[in-house]
mmCIF file of C-alpha atoms and ligand atoms in Angstrom:
data_model
loop_
_atom_site.group_PDB
_atom_site.id
_atom_site.type_symbol
_atom_site.label_atom_id
_atom_site.label_comp_id
_atom_site.label_asym_id
_atom_site.label_seq_id
_atom_site.Cartn_x
_atom_site.Cartn_y
_atom_site.Cartn_z
ATOM 1 C CA MET A 691 -46.376 4.067 0.062
ATOM 2 C CA GLY A 692 -48.432 2.591 -2.567
ATOM 3 C CA PRO A 693 -51.227 -0.148 -3.244
ATOM 4 C CA ARG A 694 -51.531 -3.260 -0.590
ATOM 5 C CA GLY A 695 -51.366 -7.043 -1.968
ATOM 6 C CA GLY A 696 -48.652 -6.232 -4.483
ATOM 7 C CA PRO A 697 -44.747 -6.520 -4.098
ATOM 8 C CA VAL A 698 -42.882 -5.057 -1.469
ATOM 9 C CA LEU A 699 -39.700 -3.226 -1.621
ATOM 10 C CA ILE A 700 -38.129 -2.442 1.940
ATOM 11 C CA CYS A 701 -35.462 0.347 2.038
ATOM 12 C CA VAL A 702 -33.516 1.001 5.461
ATOM 13 C CA GLY A 703 -31.573 4.336 5.476
ATOM 14 C CA GLY A 704 -29.293 5.322 8.425
ATOM 15 C CA LEU A 705 -28.399 2.403 9.995
ATOM 16 C CA HIS A 706 -25.549 4.027 11.067
ATOM 17 C CA GLY A 707 -26.212 7.517 12.469
ATOM 18 C CA ASN A 708 -23.436 9.277 10.587
ATOM 19 C CA GLU A 709 -24.661 8.103 6.995
ATOM 20 C CA PRO A 710 -27.510 10.379 6.451
ATOM 21 C CA PRO A 711 -27.870 9.813 2.456
ATOM 22 C CA GLY A 712 -30.153 7.049 2.544
ATOM 23 C CA VAL A 713 -32.589 8.763 4.771
ATOM 24 C CA LEU A 714 -32.484 11.876 2.929
ATOM 25 C CA ALA A 715 -32.839 9.564 -0.628
ATOM 26 C CA LEU A 716 -36.195 7.871 0.691
ATOM 27 C CA ARG A 717 -37.658 11.205 2.181
ATOM 28 C CA ARG A 718 -37.136 12.735 -1.334
ATOM 29 C CA LEU A 719 -38.312 9.691 -3.387
ATOM 30 C CA ILE A 720 -41.393 9.205 -0.996
ATOM 31 C CA LEU A 721 -42.312 12.847 -1.586
ATOM 32 C CA ARG A 722 -42.244 12.576 -5.208
ATOM 33 C CA LEU A 723 -44.253 9.298 -5.337
ATOM 34 C CA GLU A 724 -46.945 10.709 -3.025
ATOM 35 C CA ALA A 725 -47.127 13.715 -5.504
ATOM 36 C CA GLU A 726 -47.155 11.453 -8.670
ATOM 37 C CA PRO A 727 -48.141 7.688 -8.118
ATOM 38 C CA ARG A 728 -48.241 6.754 -11.310
ATOM 39 C CA GLY A 729 -47.066 3.049 -12.117
ATOM 40 C CA LEU A 730 -47.251 2.268 -8.620
ATOM 41 C CA ARG A 731 -48.022 -1.579 -8.422
ATOM 42 C CA GLY A 732 -46.783 -2.668 -4.980
ATOM 43 C CA ARG A 733 -45.560 -0.676 -1.957
ATOM 44 C CA LEU A 734 -42.044 0.879 -1.102
ATOM 45 C CA VAL A 735 -41.319 0.696 2.355
ATOM 46 C CA GLY A 736 -38.880 3.130 3.842
ATOM 47 C CA LEU A 737 -37.364 2.993 7.341
ATOM 48 C CA THR A 738 -35.214 4.916 9.371
ATOM 49 C CA GLY A 739 -32.515 3.008 11.103
ATOM 50 C CA ASN A 740 -30.430 4.257 14.032
ATOM 51 C CA ARG A 741 -32.564 7.391 15.123
ATOM 52 C CA ALA A 742 -30.455 8.054 18.436
ATOM 53 C CA ALA A 743 -27.418 7.793 16.680
ATOM 54 C CA LEU A 744 -28.726 9.981 13.508
ATOM 55 C CA GLU A 745 -29.875 12.927 16.052
ATOM 56 C CA VAL A 746 -26.124 12.968 17.147
ATOM 57 C CA GLY A 747 -24.669 12.063 13.736
ATOM 58 C CA GLU A 748 -22.677 9.206 15.038
ATOM 59 C CA ARG A 749 -22.069 5.778 13.657
ATOM 60 C CA PHE A 750 -23.773 4.289 16.781
ATOM 61 C CA VAL A 751 -24.724 5.518 20.468
ATOM 62 C CA ASP A 752 -23.766 2.660 22.684
ATOM 63 C CA GLU A 753 -23.453 -0.344 19.942
ATOM 64 C CA ASP A 754 -23.132 -0.864 16.509
ATOM 65 C CA LEU A 755 -26.950 -1.396 15.317
ATOM 66 C CA ASN A 756 -25.639 -3.530 12.256
ATOM 67 C CA ARG A 757 -23.676 -6.104 14.425
ATOM 68 C CA ILE A 758 -26.348 -7.114 16.783
ATOM 69 C CA TRP A 759 -28.954 -8.584 14.625
ATOM 70 C CA LYS A 760 -28.237 -12.343 16.307
ATOM 71 C CA PRO A 761 -31.426 -14.685 16.807
ATOM 72 C CA ASP A 762 -30.514 -14.928 20.624
ATOM 73 C CA ARG A 763 -29.810 -11.159 20.929
ATOM 74 C CA ILE A 764 -33.245 -10.657 19.443
ATOM 75 C CA GLU A 765 -35.033 -13.062 21.149
ATOM 76 C CA ARG A 766 -33.688 -11.520 24.428
ATOM 77 C CA VAL A 767 -34.635 -7.979 23.253
ATOM 78 C CA ARG A 768 -38.151 -8.966 22.264
ATOM 79 C CA GLY A 769 -38.446 -10.247 25.975
ATOM 80 C CA GLY A 770 -37.533 -6.525 27.119
ATOM 81 C CA VAL A 771 -34.866 -3.885 26.133
ATOM 82 C CA ASP A 772 -31.785 -2.913 28.397
ATOM 83 C CA PRO A 773 -32.259 1.078 28.583
ATOM 84 C CA ALA A 774 -28.499 1.466 28.958
ATOM 85 C CA ILE A 775 -28.333 0.433 25.374
ATOM 86 C CA ALA A 776 -29.929 3.003 22.796
ATOM 87 C CA GLU A 777 -29.569 0.443 20.235
ATOM 88 C CA GLU A 778 -31.557 -2.337 21.538
ATOM 89 C CA GLU A 779 -34.944 0.043 21.437
ATOM 90 C CA GLU A 780 -33.743 0.871 17.842
ATOM 91 C CA LEU A 781 -33.240 -2.694 16.957
ATOM 92 C CA LEU A 782 -36.809 -3.973 18.196
ATOM 93 C CA GLU A 783 -38.284 -1.143 16.029
ATOM 94 C CA LEU A 784 -36.763 -2.263 12.861
ATOM 95 C CA PHE A 785 -37.345 -5.958 13.826
ATOM 96 C CA ASP A 786 -41.106 -5.117 14.278
ATOM 97 C CA ALA A 787 -41.593 -3.058 11.197
ATOM 98 C CA ILE A 788 -40.198 -5.570 9.048
ATOM 99 C CA GLU A 789 -41.941 -8.222 10.451
ATOM 100 C CA ALA A 790 -45.001 -6.541 9.729
ATOM 101 C CA GLU A 791 -44.274 -6.006 6.082
ATOM 102 C CA LEU A 792 -43.139 -9.731 5.748
ATOM 103 C CA ALA A 793 -46.413 -11.099 7.396
ATOM 104 C CA GLU A 794 -48.134 -9.240 4.566
ATOM 105 C CA CYS A 795 -45.791 -10.190 1.892
ATOM 106 C CA PRO A 796 -43.379 -13.022 2.785
ATOM 107 C CA ASP A 797 -41.346 -12.657 -0.275
ATOM 108 C CA ALA A 798 -40.848 -8.896 0.426
ATOM 109 C CA ARG A 799 -37.160 -8.004 -0.667
ATOM 110 C CA LEU A 800 -34.980 -5.523 1.274
ATOM 111 C CA ILE A 801 -31.993 -2.649 0.520
ATOM 112 C CA ASP A 802 -29.678 -1.575 3.527
ATOM 113 C CA LEU A 803 -28.809 1.766 2.390
ATOM 114 C CA HIS A 804 -25.087 3.082 3.738
ATOM 115 C CA SER A 805 -22.420 5.436 2.795
ATOM 116 C CA THR A 806 -18.782 5.408 3.369
ATOM 117 C CA SER A 807 -16.048 7.458 4.779
ATOM 118 C CA GLY A 808 -13.838 7.365 1.936
ATOM 119 C CA GLY A 809 -14.967 8.398 -1.657
ATOM 120 C CA GLY A 810 -15.326 6.659 -4.898
ATOM 121 C CA SER A 811 -17.978 4.994 -6.681
ATOM 122 C CA ALA A 812 -21.052 3.469 -5.614
ATOM 123 C CA PHE A 813 -21.546 -0.415 -5.297
ATOM 124 C CA THR A 814 -23.702 -3.025 -3.693
ATOM 125 C CA THR A 815 -22.681 -5.807 -1.266
ATOM 126 C CA LEU A 816 -24.235 -8.881 -1.204
ATOM 127 C CA ASP A 817 -24.408 -12.846 0.103
ATOM 128 C CA ASP A 818 -24.254 -14.472 -3.192
ATOM 129 C CA SER A 819 -27.466 -16.183 -3.385
ATOM 130 C CA LEU A 820 -29.213 -16.386 -6.961
ATOM 131 C CA ALA A 821 -32.120 -14.260 -5.412
ATOM 132 C CA ASN A 822 -29.913 -11.485 -4.080
ATOM 133 C CA ARG A 823 -27.770 -11.384 -7.371
ATOM 134 C CA GLU A 824 -31.120 -10.867 -9.172
ATOM 135 C CA LEU A 825 -31.685 -7.526 -7.209
ATOM 136 C CA ALA A 826 -28.246 -6.226 -7.118
ATOM 137 C CA PHE A 827 -27.556 -6.916 -10.681
ATOM 138 C CA ALA A 828 -30.072 -4.539 -11.746
ATOM 139 C CA LEU A 829 -28.520 -1.913 -10.303
ATOM 140 C CA PRO A 830 -25.357 -0.853 -12.681
ATOM 141 C CA VAL A 831 -22.352 -0.629 -9.985
ATOM 142 C CA PRO A 832 -19.794 -3.071 -9.066
ATOM 143 C CA HIS A 833 -21.162 -5.678 -6.620
ATOM 144 C CA VAL A 834 -18.877 -6.652 -3.815
ATOM 145 C CA LEU A 835 -19.318 -10.510 -2.610
ATOM 146 C CA GLY A 836 -17.852 -11.913 0.286
ATOM 147 C CA LEU A 837 -18.465 -9.220 3.071
ATOM 148 C CA GLU A 838 -20.936 -11.277 4.747
ATOM 149 C CA GLU A 839 -18.221 -13.764 5.737
ATOM 150 C CA GLU A 840 -16.410 -11.133 7.284
ATOM 151 C CA LEU A 841 -19.140 -9.308 9.510
ATOM 152 C CA SER A 842 -21.088 -11.050 12.119
ATOM 153 C CA GLY A 843 -24.448 -9.775 13.356
ATOM 154 C CA THR A 844 -25.569 -7.425 10.170
ATOM 155 C CA MET A 845 -29.282 -6.944 9.565
ATOM 156 C CA VAL A 846 -28.995 -8.009 5.697
ATOM 157 C CA GLY A 847 -27.131 -11.092 7.175
ATOM 158 C CA TYR A 848 -29.803 -11.928 9.541
ATOM 159 C CA LEU A 849 -32.483 -11.520 6.900
ATOM 160 C CA ASN A 850 -30.198 -13.587 4.161
ATOM 161 C CA ASP A 851 -30.065 -16.519 6.782
ATOM 162 C CA ARG A 852 -33.806 -16.537 7.060
ATOM 163 C CA GLY A 853 -33.965 -17.018 3.345
ATOM 164 C CA LEU A 854 -35.233 -13.675 2.500
ATOM 165 C CA THR A 855 -33.705 -11.720 -0.515
ATOM 166 C CA ALA A 856 -31.507 -8.691 1.020
ATOM 167 C CA ILE A 857 -28.705 -6.598 -0.210
ATOM 168 C CA GLY A 858 -26.549 -3.651 0.831
ATOM 169 C CA PHE A 859 -26.008 -0.468 -1.202
ATOM 170 C CA GLU A 860 -23.059 2.104 -0.665
ATOM 171 C CA SER A 861 -23.698 4.987 -2.300
ATOM 172 C CA GLY A 862 -20.789 7.141 -1.647
ATOM 173 C CA GLN A 863 -19.243 9.530 0.784
ATOM 174 C CA HIS A 864 -21.277 10.337 3.972
ATOM 175 C CA LEU A 865 -21.740 13.898 3.554
ATOM 176 C CA ASP A 866 -21.394 14.162 -0.516
ATOM 177 C CA PRO A 867 -24.756 15.190 -1.838
ATOM 178 C CA ALA A 868 -24.092 13.143 -4.792
ATOM 179 C CA SER A 869 -24.302 10.003 -2.318
ATOM 180 C CA VAL A 870 -28.246 11.206 -1.785
ATOM 181 C CA ASP A 871 -28.589 10.820 -5.832
ATOM 182 C CA ARG A 872 -26.853 7.957 -5.840
ATOM 183 C CA ALA A 873 -28.847 6.164 -3.182
ATOM 184 C CA GLU A 874 -32.378 7.539 -4.529
ATOM 185 C CA ALA A 875 -31.090 6.333 -7.980
ATOM 186 C CA ALA A 876 -30.875 2.707 -6.569
ATOM 187 C CA VAL A 877 -34.212 2.695 -5.061
ATOM 188 C CA TRP A 878 -35.835 3.715 -8.255
ATOM 189 C CA ILE A 879 -34.144 1.029 -10.102
ATOM 190 C CA ALA A 880 -34.790 -1.632 -7.622
ATOM 191 C CA MET A 881 -38.390 -0.709 -7.454
ATOM 192 C CA GLU A 882 -38.895 -1.559 -10.969
ATOM 193 C CA ALA A 883 -36.732 -4.226 -10.792
ATOM 194 C CA CYS A 884 -39.053 -5.978 -8.035
ATOM 195 C CA GLY A 885 -42.265 -4.976 -9.939
ATOM 196 C CA VAL A 886 -43.025 -2.154 -7.108
ATOM 197 C CA LEU A 887 -43.194 0.128 -10.230
ATOM 198 C CA GLU A 888 -44.768 -0.896 -13.589
ATOM 199 C CA ARG A 889 -41.816 -1.208 -16.036
ATOM 200 C CA GLY A 890 -41.208 1.526 -18.516
ATOM 201 C CA ALA A 891 -44.122 3.511 -16.640
ATOM 202 C CA ARG A 892 -41.609 6.094 -15.042
ATOM 203 C CA PRO A 893 -38.769 8.185 -16.291
ATOM 204 C CA GLU A 894 -37.060 8.341 -13.375
ATOM 205 C CA VAL A 895 -35.930 4.842 -13.787
ATOM 206 C CA GLU A 896 -33.977 5.527 -16.814
ATOM 207 C CA GLU A 897 -32.695 8.836 -15.434
ATOM 208 C CA ALA A 898 -31.440 6.839 -12.265
ATOM 209 C CA ARG A 899 -29.581 4.061 -14.552
ATOM 210 C CA ARG A 900 -27.694 7.135 -16.610
ATOM 211 C CA LEU A 901 -26.835 8.698 -13.256
ATOM 212 C CA LEU A 902 -25.159 5.458 -11.786
ATOM 213 C CA GLU A 903 -23.941 4.788 -14.796
ATOM 214 C CA ARG A 904 -22.040 8.117 -15.266
ATOM 215 C CA GLU A 905 -21.250 8.314 -11.569
ATOM 216 C CA GLY A 906 -19.576 5.173 -11.790
ATOM 217 C CA ARG A 907 -15.727 5.581 -12.058
ATOM 218 C CA VAL A 908 -15.068 1.774 -12.102
ATOM 219 C CA ARG A 909 -16.727 -0.631 -14.589
ATOM 220 C CA PRO A 910 -20.097 -2.431 -13.180
ATOM 221 C CA ASP A 911 -18.347 -5.944 -12.611
ATOM 222 C CA VAL A 912 -18.577 -8.231 -9.670
ATOM 223 C CA VAL A 913 -15.815 -8.415 -6.841
ATOM 224 C CA GLU A 914 -14.868 -10.555 -3.863
ATOM 225 C CA VAL A 915 -13.161 -9.686 -0.786
ATOM 226 C CA ARG A 916 -10.164 -11.206 -0.148
ATOM 227 C CA HIS A 917 -8.882 -9.866 3.093
ATOM 228 C CA ARG A 918 -10.421 -7.395 6.032
ATOM 229 C CA HIS A 919 -8.203 -5.547 8.051
ATOM 230 C CA ALA A 920 -9.557 -5.592 11.971
ATOM 231 C CA VAL A 921 -9.732 -2.664 13.792
ATOM 232 C CA GLU A 922 -9.888 -2.588 17.897
ATOM 233 C CA ALA A 923 -10.266 0.159 19.941
ATOM 234 C CA GLY A 924 -7.200 1.607 20.945
ATOM 235 C CA ASP A 925 -5.078 0.260 18.002
ATOM 236 C CA GLY A 926 -4.359 3.622 17.137
ATOM 237 C CA PHE A 927 -5.306 2.737 13.585
ATOM 238 C CA GLU A 928 -4.654 5.588 10.740
ATOM 239 C CA MET A 929 -5.457 5.101 7.009
ATOM 240 C CA LEU A 930 -2.713 6.758 4.860
ATOM 241 C CA PRO A 931 -4.385 9.703 3.047
ATOM 242 C CA GLY A 932 -6.111 9.829 -0.283
ATOM 243 C CA TYR A 933 -7.633 6.199 -0.777
ATOM 244 C CA GLU A 934 -10.853 5.707 -2.151
ATOM 245 C CA ASN A 935 -13.184 2.742 -3.020
ATOM 246 C CA PHE A 936 -11.934 0.615 -5.913
ATOM 247 C CA GLN A 937 -8.151 2.390 -5.856
ATOM 248 C CA ARG A 938 -5.855 -0.524 -7.267
ATOM 249 C CA THR A 939 -3.204 -1.575 -4.297
ATOM 250 C CA ARG A 940 -0.159 -3.613 -5.124
ATOM 251 C CA ARG A 941 0.949 -6.228 -2.550
ATOM 252 C CA GLY A 942 3.477 -4.863 0.194
ATOM 253 C CA GLU A 943 2.278 -1.440 -0.539
ATOM 254 C CA LEU A 944 1.863 0.887 2.980
ATOM 255 C CA LEU A 945 -1.618 1.485 3.378
ATOM 256 C CA ALA A 946 -1.921 2.390 7.263
ATOM 257 C CA ARG A 947 -0.345 2.587 10.481
ATOM 258 C CA ASP A 948 -1.109 1.514 13.854
ATOM 259 C CA ALA A 949 0.436 1.397 17.762
ATOM 260 C CA ARG A 950 2.064 -2.072 16.444
ATOM 261 C CA GLY A 951 3.601 -0.411 13.232
ATOM 262 C CA PRO A 952 3.329 0.001 9.614
ATOM 263 C CA ILE A 953 0.245 -1.803 7.855
ATOM 264 C CA HIS A 954 1.212 -3.383 4.156
ATOM 265 C CA SER A 955 -1.323 -4.545 1.412
ATOM 266 C CA THR A 956 -1.976 -8.564 1.832
ATOM 267 C CA GLU A 957 -2.116 -8.645 -2.110
ATOM 268 C CA ASP A 958 -2.530 -7.252 -5.344
ATOM 269 C CA GLY A 959 -6.391 -5.977 -5.778
ATOM 270 C CA MET A 960 -8.409 -2.829 -5.072
ATOM 271 C CA ILE A 961 -9.144 -0.997 -1.721
ATOM 272 C CA LEU A 962 -12.429 -1.096 -0.226
ATOM 273 C CA MET A 963 -13.765 0.951 2.554
ATOM 274 C CA PRO A 964 -10.839 2.563 3.914
ATOM 275 C CA LEU A 965 -11.520 4.024 7.374
ATOM 276 C CA TYR A 966 -11.285 7.840 7.743
ATOM 277 C CA GLN A 967 -13.360 8.132 11.048
ATOM 278 C CA ASP A 968 -13.322 7.006 14.439
ATOM 279 C CA GLN A 969 -15.921 4.919 15.056
ATOM 280 C CA GLY A 970 -15.906 1.274 13.030
ATOM 281 C CA ALA A 971 -13.928 -2.091 13.493
ATOM 282 C CA ASP A 972 -13.225 -2.086 9.549
ATOM 283 C CA GLY A 973 -9.667 -0.567 8.736
ATOM 284 C CA PHE A 974 -9.974 -1.705 4.971
ATOM 285 C CA PHE A 975 -10.856 -4.388 2.522
ATOM 286 C CA VAL A 976 -8.354 -5.440 -0.107
ATOM 287 C CA ILE A 977 -10.849 -7.143 -3.176
ATOM 288 C CA ARG A 978 -10.571 -8.684 -6.132
ATOM 289 C CA ARG A 979 -12.598 -8.867 -9.732
ATOM 290 C CA VAL A 980 -14.380 -12.296 -9.920
ATOM 291 C CA ASN A 981 -14.612 -13.698 -13.696
ATOM 292 C CA ARG A 982 -18.266 -13.398 -14.692
ATOM 293 C CA ILE A 983 -17.617 -16.941 -16.431
ATOM 294 C CA TRP A 984 -17.516 -18.148 -12.741
ATOM 295 C CA LEU A 985 -21.048 -16.487 -11.867
ATOM 296 C CA THR A 986 -22.362 -18.277 -14.811
ATOM 297 C CA VAL A 987 -21.066 -21.761 -14.078
ATOM 298 C CA SER A 988 -21.983 -21.482 -10.394
ATOM 299 C CA ALA A 989 -25.508 -20.437 -11.018
ATOM 300 C CA TRP A 990 -25.599 -23.474 -13.205
ATOM 301 C CA VAL A 991 -24.117 -26.141 -10.730
ATOM 302 C CA ARG A 992 -26.378 -24.649 -7.988
ATOM 303 C CA ARG A 993 -29.349 -25.447 -10.236
ATOM 304 C CA ILE A 994 -28.344 -29.256 -10.727
ATOM 305 C CA ARG A 995 -27.469 -29.684 -6.995
ATOM 306 C CA LEU A 996 -23.705 -30.626 -7.573
ATOM 307 C CA ASP A 997 -23.459 -29.845 -3.596
ATOM 308 C CA ARG A 998 -24.994 -33.122 -2.998
ATOM 309 C CA ILE A 999 -21.457 -34.627 -3.888
ATOM 310 C CA VAL A 1000 -19.158 -32.287 -2.200
ATOM 311 C CA HIS A 1001 -18.348 -34.341 0.561
ATOM 312 C CA TRP A 1002 -16.402 -36.483 -1.873
ATOM 313 C CA LEU A 1003 -13.417 -33.880 -1.947
ATOM 314 C CA PRO A 1004 -10.400 -34.467 -0.066
ATOM 315 C CA GLY A 1005 -10.095 -32.788 3.413
ATOM 316 C CA VAL A 1006 -14.147 -32.126 3.327
ATOM 317 C CA ARG A 1007 -16.451 -34.066 5.789
ATOM 318 C CA ARG A 1008 -20.108 -33.510 6.578
ATOM 319 C CA HIS A 1009 -21.568 -32.147 9.741
ATOM 320 C CA PRO A 1010 -22.716 -35.322 11.603
ATOM 321 C CA GLU A 1011 -26.291 -33.888 12.267
ATOM 322 C CA LEU A 1012 -26.876 -30.662 10.266
ATOM 323 C CA PRO A 1013 -27.833 -31.159 6.506
ATOM 324 C CA GLY A 1014 -26.160 -28.500 4.391
ATOM 325 C CA VAL A 1015 -23.061 -28.092 6.667
ATOM 326 C CA PHE A 1016 -19.816 -28.857 5.917
ATOM 327 C CA TYR A 1017 -16.250 -29.151 7.505
ATOM 328 C CA VAL A 1018 -13.361 -28.265 5.220
ATOM 329 C CA ASP A 1019 -9.881 -28.830 6.510
ATOM 330 C CA ARG A 1020 -7.553 -26.270 4.855
ATOM 331 C CA SER A 1021 -4.496 -28.156 5.606
ATOM 332 C CA ARG A 1022 -5.783 -30.921 3.442
ATOM 333 C CA ALA A 1023 -8.099 -29.205 0.900
ATOM 334 C CA ARG A 1024 -6.179 -25.963 0.113
ATOM 335 C CA TRP A 1025 -7.696 -23.074 -1.518
ATOM 336 C CA LEU A 1026 -9.451 -24.708 -4.089
ATOM 337 C CA ALA A 1027 -11.753 -26.333 -1.902
ATOM 338 C CA LEU A 1028 -13.118 -23.003 -0.623
ATOM 339 C CA GLN A 1029 -13.551 -21.453 -3.796
ATOM 340 C CA ILE A 1030 -15.625 -24.876 -4.693
ATOM 341 C CA PHE A 1031 -17.654 -23.863 -1.912
ATOM 342 C CA HIS A 1032 -18.488 -20.744 -2.844
ATOM 343 C CA LEU A 1033 -19.303 -21.765 -6.266
ATOM 344 C CA LEU A 1034 -21.537 -24.234 -4.982
ATOM 345 C CA GLY A 1035 -23.328 -21.336 -2.878
ATOM 346 C CA PHE A 1036 -21.868 -22.125 0.366
ATOM 347 C CA ARG A 1037 -20.455 -19.486 2.692
ATOM 348 C CA ARG A 1038 -18.073 -19.816 5.918
ATOM 349 C CA ARG A 1039 -19.907 -19.770 9.203
ATOM 350 C CA ALA A 1040 -17.008 -20.189 11.438
ATOM 351 C CA ARG A 1041 -13.146 -21.091 11.645
ATOM 352 C CA ALA A 1042 -11.181 -22.981 14.178
ATOM 353 C CA GLY A 1043 -7.661 -23.374 13.173
ATOM 354 C CA SER A 1044 -7.210 -24.843 10.017
ATOM 355 C CA ILE A 1045 -10.809 -26.091 9.639
ATOM 356 C CA LEU A 1046 -13.907 -24.159 8.305
ATOM 357 C CA GLU A 1047 -17.195 -24.883 8.829
ATOM 358 C CA MET A 1048 -19.220 -24.158 5.778
ATOM 359 C CA ILE A 1049 -22.915 -23.617 5.496
ATOM 360 C CA ARG A 1050 -25.087 -23.801 2.471
ATOM 361 C CA ARG A 1051 -26.896 -20.414 1.984
ATOM 362 C CA GLU A 1052 -30.611 -20.364 2.311
ATOM 363 C CA GLY A 1053 -32.342 -20.116 -1.124
ATOM 364 C CA PHE A 1054 -29.136 -20.448 -2.862
HETATM 365 ZN ZN1 ZN B 1140 -22.981 2.183 7.143
#
């Protein structure tokens, strides 16, 4: 939707089939733009995620479509999809649609619209590159860093690894009509932030800002993921009722139960994405606020390329061949080394015992 040759914003809704708000928001917004295209300088591309799963209202049919974006898997699917896995066809369609846009506009930006089973304020999720920050911070909601280190095979993670600007937006509870309004608001604001809409040309953008500010029950701020409680099929995981996003928790607080017994909070912080549905591998996350000064400092140390001397730290060594990859021995380097790596724009790629493999983000 919009003229070619300008900036492009791609928005994906319903990558999880039980999360219709993104799809509904994009439909509504595109209808509005078609009726009234004033101020459009570039293109908004709306893509529907897992159509097969949306039809049945399930998170996925055979496999989670937001966990299979891995280079080798994509390569294989491009060579021929497995008809026994509904999501392979969906993956290929989405991949081709995004590639077609990137061929025309290599710096197209992307927002992946999701919703959650628990309630609470909307928020963004982002891999902490400076380009992602610029897009996410345009939205007046809290921002969650570090989720991508906990999840592998996400669409946004795959695009970030290729150096593209891509973030997630979680708009609230799956079936709450207000989640559709919040998702739509996020897209209006992002369109202006990306230059797809001329600045100040549409009153909808200001309305959208007011809506997200009013709806947000927590102060727009930056938080980081400190802990993920992984759930496997057959665990019998059951979150205690009444939790919602950004609800405070104390270390030791009883949060959930599974077949092995009670599950307690690992530290003082806030709860994110408590699981109140059958499908999904994340029981809950514990998050903590990040000081804004830390973000300013980190933008600065990345610009002056302090990462070039990071191997001087105790317990840190360079990968013998791969530039931008380092090993951190946590038994020697302690938690500070990990913090320093995050500050410098690295993220965890793998873990083996006490050894972490850290990789510098593309376009950090
Ligand atoms: Zn989702």
